[in-house]
Amino acid sequence: MWYLIKANFESYHGWTENEAVLEAALKWLNRDREKNLFSAVEVDEAEALGNMTGLLFHGKSRPEDFRH
């Protein structure tokens, strides 16, 4: 599934079949903040590939990749 991860003027895309990867990425992006700024919505492949500004995770990403 493709996701758009966005906060204000900053956005990323990611593709994963593992929801734990999405949750880990959101937690990492929102680290050290009192309020979560980043959120994710599922998008279709055409939208993701047509508007991609940065790929945050992909099919081989693991939740552990966001634990630094």
Short mmCIF file of N, CA and C in Angstrom, two decimals, residues 26-61:
data_model
loop_
_atom_site.label_atom_id
_atom_site.label_comp_id
_atom_site.label_asym_id
_atom_site.label_seq_id
_atom_site.Cartn_x
_atom_site.Cartn_y
_atom_site.Cartn_z
N LEU A 26 6.06 7.02 11.44
CA LEU A 26 5.34 8.16 12.01
C LEU A 26 5.88 8.51 13.39
N LYS A 27 6.15 7.49 14.19
CA LYS A 27 6.70 7.73 15.53
C LYS A 27 8.07 8.41 15.42
N TRP A 28 8.89 7.98 14.48
CA TRP A 28 10.21 8.56 14.28
C TRP A 28 10.10 10.02 13.82
N LEU A 29 9.21 10.29 12.87
CA LEU A 29 9.04 11.66 12.38
C LEU A 29 8.52 12.60 13.47
N ASN A 30 7.70 12.08 14.35
CA ASN A 30 7.09 12.89 15.41
C ASN A 30 7.90 12.89 16.71
N ARG A 31 9.07 12.30 16.70
CA ARG A 31 9.90 12.22 17.91
C ARG A 31 10.24 13.62 18.41
N ASP A 32 10.40 13.73 19.69
CA ASP A 32 10.80 14.99 20.34
C ASP A 32 9.81 16.13 20.12
N ARG A 33 8.57 15.81 19.85
CA ARG A 33 7.54 16.84 19.68
C ARG A 33 6.45 16.61 20.72
N GLU A 34 5.91 17.68 21.24
CA GLU A 34 4.82 17.55 22.19
C GLU A 34 3.53 17.11 21.49
N LYS A 35 3.36 17.54 20.26
CA LYS A 35 2.17 17.22 19.49
C LYS A 35 2.59 16.55 18.19
N ASN A 36 1.89 15.48 17.80
CA ASN A 36 2.20 14.81 16.55
C ASN A 36 1.81 15.70 15.38
N LEU A 37 2.79 16.03 14.55
CA LEU A 37 2.53 16.85 13.38
C LEU A 37 2.30 16.02 12.13
N PHE A 38 3.01 14.90 12.03
CA PHE A 38 2.92 14.06 10.84
C PHE A 38 1.79 13.05 10.97
N SER A 39 1.07 12.87 9.89
CA SER A 39 0.03 11.84 9.82
C SER A 39 0.10 11.22 8.43
N ALA A 40 -0.55 10.09 8.26
CA ALA A 40 -0.48 9.36 7.00
C ALA A 40 -1.88 9.04 6.48
N VAL A 41 -1.99 9.04 5.17
CA VAL A 41 -3.21 8.60 4.50
C VAL A 41 -2.80 7.67 3.37
N GLU A 42 -3.62 6.68 3.12
CA GLU A 42 -3.35 5.76 2.02
C GLU A 42 -3.70 6.46 0.70
N VAL A 43 -2.83 6.30 -0.30
CA VAL A 43 -3.07 6.87 -1.62
C VAL A 43 -2.87 5.78 -2.66
N ASP A 44 -3.40 6.01 -3.85
CA ASP A 44 -3.20 5.00 -4.90
C ASP A 44 -1.83 5.19 -5.56
N GLU A 45 -1.42 4.19 -6.29
CA GLU A 45 -0.08 4.18 -6.88
C GLU A 45 0.15 5.35 -7.82
N ALA A 46 -0.84 5.69 -8.64
CA ALA A 46 -0.69 6.79 -9.59
C ALA A 46 -0.44 8.11 -8.87
N GLU A 47 -1.18 8.35 -7.80
CA GLU A 47 -0.98 9.59 -7.03
C GLU A 47 0.39 9.60 -6.37
N ALA A 48 0.80 8.47 -5.79
CA ALA A 48 2.09 8.40 -5.11
C ALA A 48 3.24 8.63 -6.08
N LEU A 49 3.22 7.95 -7.21
CA LEU A 49 4.32 8.07 -8.16
C LEU A 49 4.30 9.40 -8.90
N GLY A 50 3.13 9.98 -9.08
CA GLY A 50 3.01 11.25 -9.78
C GLY A 50 3.37 12.46 -8.94
N ASN A 51 3.32 12.32 -7.61
CA ASN A 51 3.55 13.45 -6.73
C ASN A 51 4.66 13.20 -5.71
N MET A 52 5.49 12.22 -5.94
CA MET A 52 6.48 11.84 -4.93
C MET A 52 7.52 12.92 -4.72
N THR A 53 7.69 13.31 -3.46
CA THR A 53 8.71 14.29 -3.09
C THR A 53 9.87 13.64 -2.35
N GLY A 54 9.64 12.49 -1.76
CA GLY A 54 10.67 11.76 -1.05
C GLY A 54 10.12 10.42 -0.60
N LEU A 55 10.90 9.37 -0.76
CA LEU A 55 10.48 8.03 -0.37
C LEU A 55 11.02 7.75 1.03
N LEU A 56 10.14 7.62 1.99
CA LEU A 56 10.54 7.42 3.38
C LEU A 56 10.77 5.94 3.70
N PHE A 57 9.96 5.06 3.14
CA PHE A 57 10.13 3.62 3.34
C PHE A 57 9.66 2.89 2.10
N HIS A 58 10.08 1.63 1.98
CA HIS A 58 9.76 0.82 0.81
C HIS A 58 9.49 -0.60 1.26
N GLY A 59 9.26 -1.48 0.32
CA GLY A 59 8.86 -2.85 0.62
C GLY A 59 9.82 -3.64 1.48
N LYS A 60 11.09 -3.28 1.51
CA LYS A 60 12.06 -4.01 2.32
C LYS A 60 12.35 -3.32 3.66
N SER A 61 11.68 -2.21 3.92
CA SER A 61 11.88 -1.50 5.19
C SER A 61 11.31 -2.32 6.35
#
